[in-house]
């Protein structure tokens, strides 16, 4: 590979991350500007402007640069690009970028009035940086890029948690998050280093290609790498036993910070898992088995543990934020079912069965909408004099704020999984995916039984979950206020809530377009033969 | 997607949007004008339905919307949900049957909505609930339109429940009135019993149908009409019979047939236009539609299933007619007459016992459905007009002789009553004649001929009873000396024009529609035969036996029964006003039985409600001491596990890191051991 190739590929890379660069520029403007003026409306407006700018740039890039899948379908030879570029424009990356931008918009809107004036610029700048981080995560095609993208999310988070509040609880929360996050990053890097050691490359495509040739005869090191990577990501997605920070940190930080934690690291963690373990990669015989056939078992155990611990502990909580933290753990468990099931689903040929990895992506969007909505409600109703901390604080909400109460009820019903909400559609896809493993194929019959059990555990957990969500609903509708809430929600917050409600309802009533988008991002129609042969040539160079 | 198929979603969406719009903007913005969205949407839907009918007539195949690939290889454009072996889409279908239902529902509903402007004027002036009323009406109409347009059983079920919900809301419109609230609850609960059957039927259909599976797993699209109908003849008869009987259970609940009819007479606690809508177009016909739509399943099932359908129909028709003989309340008479007439429709559908009769049976049933929609809406609206003038008094013992006070209402009621009594040549005569004709033919067919002959005789006798009780109500209300109850105050006068115009329009329909569309032109049977029967039985074409000739003897006999009933009523209530008293005294026992509705409510109460409530009190004890403790135990298991786990969450960051590390080690160790094995 000569110098001009590098330049071209670098140029290509830069043209792909224009939206992210724009976000960084706006973030820098915010950092500098906030030292000059302290005005939350001004900097909030700039942040929203930045997000729209990035969205526009993303639109242009998407229109101009074809995705790698589109190239492959057009019959172009994509192997050079695939095996050298550290950033790729894929359907997944576009979807993740869109999710990141909308999520970022919601976060900016509902923390609009929560940040103190003097920190508004810095806060929004940190937010934009992590949005950029999530966008790069979706596009990363190199372990290094991926790691950097994940850190681009984590490092602003430490600052962000602290900026919202200065009391001791918030200090403790951000310090805890900082220490454990660094610890988990260490585990992740450890895993990545093994992957590099096994294959001699950090390019994810090349690495998967090398590993996936025969998943049944991987070096034992692959197992270590698998566990390390899953442990590192497990922290971000709050999988048990890497979830311990979540309740303490959610409770200690301001609601906007907790909402951020429920959305951003979780989305990044799941997307990164999909990328690194080869769920979006159909080069190997079976998706998601790049690191060996133990992948479904590992995720199965993790899913069962995570669901059960999350739900069981959520029952005991009186603090709403802490309850939502455990609920966030529990929902991570449901999503892990999808990761466990996906490799086996891809065995079945013929009519493709929906469920598995695309269900995870769908659930991610659904979960983000409903949990951000619930946190938005809490944020909007909280004032420093009368914070909404416990379930009792929400008592009688229906009489003082009927509109807000109905939206909160919608989000909670969606978290339970009542039909015609996004949560139902997500659970439906995940559980039916688990039940659809064809039991009549020899190599799957044992797994099918296990996944039946897993779906059963999931159903029991969904029932347990209903109990604690309904407690909030009943407090809002059936009890009289203990201390009336005076706060009247401001328009940015209301807008954020309405966006979340629209997504929650929309995905419930008509989920299919989103499922289709997720499906397109996971399964591309590339043929496997067109790809492996030129790889050898690249390697020989 | 052809042009016509694009109309189908619009027809459902229009009333829905009207409902949402009225609900959100009605109370603040529209206020006195809240009726406009509902009326405009329904009227537009009616016009679009005409286009759909035209499209159906033009095309050989049913018009489908929402499919990427139409059946038998189903792929949905508008998938609602697809995962594993479940595959459900927002798919709509219009064939001859749908087009007729659409036109009937939208046309009748439009005029009922117009009538409501006048009838609900009190709400309008006080601006209380006026918008709510029209929002709920729109939603009701939307649900019914969706029900007849849906092309898979899940979607049918969704709209089916929508109809149930709206009927609950509308019957209980004056929810502050205890009777209205109780009636709404009764309507919801009784129809729910049927709904459970329906959803169970769908589940059995989905689980039990043998189907050529592409990949071991079940074919996900069996809930689609065409696929289910295509597979039906090859199924296990027991499964099919079970599915059909469960569907019948749903239909019996929704269409108020024996034994689940008890909700309908009480449902008149709602505003009268709502009664008109429920009885005529939107709710009770849903069960009839369901059976007609699932006829390929019923046809493939063992013949006793259809015999049960017919028997339930005939028995209900007769029972309700007997009850209607003595009811003092005008609306109650009409309510029982609805139950009786729907019974006729079931009788017709149930007569499809042999292949040659299927098309004729469905034509007869649906024909009666259409004519009944017109004359029953007319009768209810006329009764509403009377009620409006009489200050909400509807007891026939308290007013009479309204013939001159309310001339227009008198004439329209007379048209409706004549049609209901099946006097030739009004609409009801022709459709009832078709039903009796097809039942008689079933009596000569191979399955259960004796039973069908008995059912035919019951139908004939009921026709006489119908004429009698209808004209009893008519004579008691409009003839005799003029009496007006004090509640009417000074406004015992004819209703305003906005109420009279719908009456006149529907009266024309009740008089002429039946004659024009079937005996005169044969258009109706032609439409159903070519655009429903030919496409609904894939792979097993039906023999074309819809005879357009008339059975003159039967027509003469049945019209004799009708005229005889009217004459007896005239003799008893006009010529010899003292006679009914004497008759009642002579047959005190029978009279009381009928007046008290054969004590069915009380029997149900004694048979079901009382033992249930006794059982309930036993169970309450059991529940409090046994179940509760078990539930508490079960419920406390997660809680106890949680308590055990809670101390681990000790807030120490070094412990958290240790736990992560330990978790890692355990996973690593376990996997290594598993791999080493």
Tab-separated table of C-alpha atoms in Angstrom, chain A residues 172 176 179-180 183-184 187 220 223-224 227-228 231 235 241-245 247-248 294 297-298 301-302 305 309 312-313 315-317 322 326 348-351 353-354 420 424-425 428-429 432 436 440-441 464 467 508-512 516, chain B residues 68 74-88 90 206 214-217 219-221 635 637-643 645-646 648-653 655-665 667-668 671-672 674-675:
chain	number	residue	atom	x	y	z
A	172	UNK	CA	-19.730	10.473	45.069
A	176	UNK	CA	-17.745	6.027	41.467
A	179	UNK	CA	-13.292	4.720	38.783
A	180	UNK	CA	-15.379	1.773	37.661
A	183	UNK	CA	-11.652	-0.282	35.301
A	184	UNK	CA	-14.034	-1.605	32.690
A	187	UNK	CA	-10.892	-5.019	30.772
A	220	UNK	CA	-8.396	-21.010	23.543
A	223	UNK	CA	-12.508	-17.479	24.949
A	224	UNK	CA	-10.507	-15.170	27.167
A	227	UNK	CA	-15.137	-12.896	28.280
A	228	UNK	CA	-12.981	-9.784	28.589
A	231	UNK	CA	-17.123	-7.868	30.708
A	235	UNK	CA	-20.293	-2.351	32.416
A	241	UNK	CA	-22.474	-8.568	37.734
A	242	UNK	CA	-21.022	-5.427	36.151
A	243	UNK	CA	-24.040	-3.330	37.031
A	244	UNK	CA	-23.219	-2.416	40.617
A	245	UNK	CA	-22.482	1.207	39.919
A	247	UNK	CA	-28.214	2.208	41.214
A	248	UNK	CA	-25.803	4.343	43.253
A	294	UNK	CA	-19.702	-20.360	23.512
A	297	UNK	CA	-24.267	-19.761	26.261
A	298	UNK	CA	-22.450	-16.804	27.743
A	301	UNK	CA	-26.461	-16.899	31.375
A	302	UNK	CA	-25.861	-13.156	31.405
A	305	UNK	CA	-28.928	-13.238	35.610
A	309	UNK	CA	-31.380	-9.439	39.553
A	312	UNK	CA	-35.977	-8.508	41.919
A	313	UNK	CA	-34.043	-5.577	43.282
A	315	UNK	CA	-39.224	-4.276	43.577
A	316	UNK	CA	-37.576	-3.184	46.793
A	317	UNK	CA	-36.910	0.381	45.759
A	322	UNK	CA	-32.995	3.889	41.799
A	326	UNK	CA	-32.657	-1.459	38.266
A	348	UNK	CA	-32.262	-21.366	9.719
A	349	UNK	CA	-32.285	-20.880	6.019
A	350	UNK	CA	-35.252	-20.108	3.856
A	351	UNK	CA	-37.783	-17.684	5.267
A	353	UNK	CA	-37.077	-15.221	11.024
A	354	UNK	CA	-37.220	-11.881	12.745
A	420	UNK	CA	-49.676	-0.809	21.220
A	424	UNK	CA	-44.665	-4.484	23.748
A	425	UNK	CA	-43.345	-4.579	20.214
A	428	UNK	CA	-42.674	-9.445	21.332
A	429	UNK	CA	-39.788	-9.469	18.875
A	432	UNK	CA	-40.761	-14.704	19.801
A	436	UNK	CA	-38.635	-19.482	17.056
A	440	UNK	CA	-36.032	-29.986	14.528
A	441	UNK	CA	-32.478	-29.276	13.465
A	464	UNK	CA	-42.454	-9.036	38.122
A	467	UNK	CA	-45.563	-4.848	39.669
A	508	UNK	CA	-46.058	0.439	19.209
A	509	UNK	CA	-48.765	1.069	16.653
A	510	UNK	CA	-46.678	0.579	13.560
A	511	UNK	CA	-43.317	-0.947	14.466
A	512	UNK	CA	-42.529	-2.512	11.143
A	516	UNK	CA	-37.148	-3.233	8.732
B	68	UNK	CA	-46.651	-6.813	-1.074
B	74	UNK	CA	-48.433	-13.638	1.668
B	75	UNK	CA	-46.073	-10.784	2.292
B	76	UNK	CA	-47.230	-7.607	3.867
B	77	UNK	CA	-46.485	-4.072	2.905
B	78	UNK	CA	-47.822	-2.901	6.198
B	79	UNK	CA	-46.656	-5.500	8.617
B	80	UNK	CA	-47.796	-4.788	12.122
B	81	UNK	CA	-45.772	-7.484	13.758
B	82	UNK	CA	-43.710	-10.362	12.579
B	83	UNK	CA	-41.570	-12.510	14.782
B	84	UNK	CA	-41.034	-16.192	14.943
B	85	UNK	CA	-44.134	-17.900	13.667
B	86	UNK	CA	-46.417	-14.900	14.012
B	87	UNK	CA	-46.950	-12.665	11.050
B	88	UNK	CA	-49.672	-10.066	11.095
B	90	UNK	CA	-52.468	-4.170	8.497
B	206	UNK	CA	-53.645	-20.661	14.604
B	214	UNK	CA	-41.990	-24.178	4.777
B	215	UNK	CA	-39.423	-24.910	7.456
B	216	UNK	CA	-40.714	-27.141	10.188
B	217	UNK	CA	-42.277	-24.159	11.865
B	219	UNK	CA	-46.813	-21.089	8.385
B	220	UNK	CA	-47.217	-17.698	9.965
B	221	UNK	CA	-49.891	-16.383	7.645
B	635	UNK	CA	-44.862	-12.331	45.690
B	637	UNK	CA	-40.071	-14.686	46.880
B	638	UNK	CA	-38.620	-12.026	44.579
B	639	UNK	CA	-38.736	-9.664	47.512
B	640	UNK	CA	-36.860	-12.089	49.731
B	641	UNK	CA	-34.309	-12.809	47.057
B	642	UNK	CA	-33.974	-9.096	46.736
B	643	UNK	CA	-33.454	-8.747	50.472
B	645	UNK	CA	-29.062	-9.613	47.377
B	646	UNK	CA	-29.449	-6.157	48.775
B	648	UNK	CA	-24.207	-6.778	48.237
B	649	UNK	CA	-25.129	-3.323	47.037
B	650	UNK	CA	-23.121	-1.781	49.856
B	651	UNK	CA	-21.994	1.410	48.165
B	652	UNK	CA	-18.282	0.615	48.400
B	653	UNK	CA	-16.586	1.189	45.114
B	655	UNK	CA	-16.277	-3.960	46.469
B	656	UNK	CA	-18.000	-3.203	43.168
B	657	UNK	CA	-14.709	-3.551	41.347
B	658	UNK	CA	-14.047	-6.792	43.183
B	659	UNK	CA	-17.473	-8.098	42.229
B	660	UNK	CA	-16.852	-7.299	38.600
B	661	UNK	CA	-13.547	-9.090	38.770
B	662	UNK	CA	-15.112	-12.081	40.515
B	663	UNK	CA	-17.859	-12.240	37.940
B	664	UNK	CA	-15.259	-12.216	35.237
B	665	UNK	CA	-13.340	-15.008	36.883
B	667	UNK	CA	-17.438	-16.753	33.705
B	668	UNK	CA	-13.948	-17.490	32.521
B	671	UNK	CA	-16.428	-21.550	30.160
B	672	UNK	CA	-12.971	-23.070	30.366
B	674	UNK	CA	-17.179	-26.437	29.779
B	675	UNK	CA	-14.814	-26.293	26.888
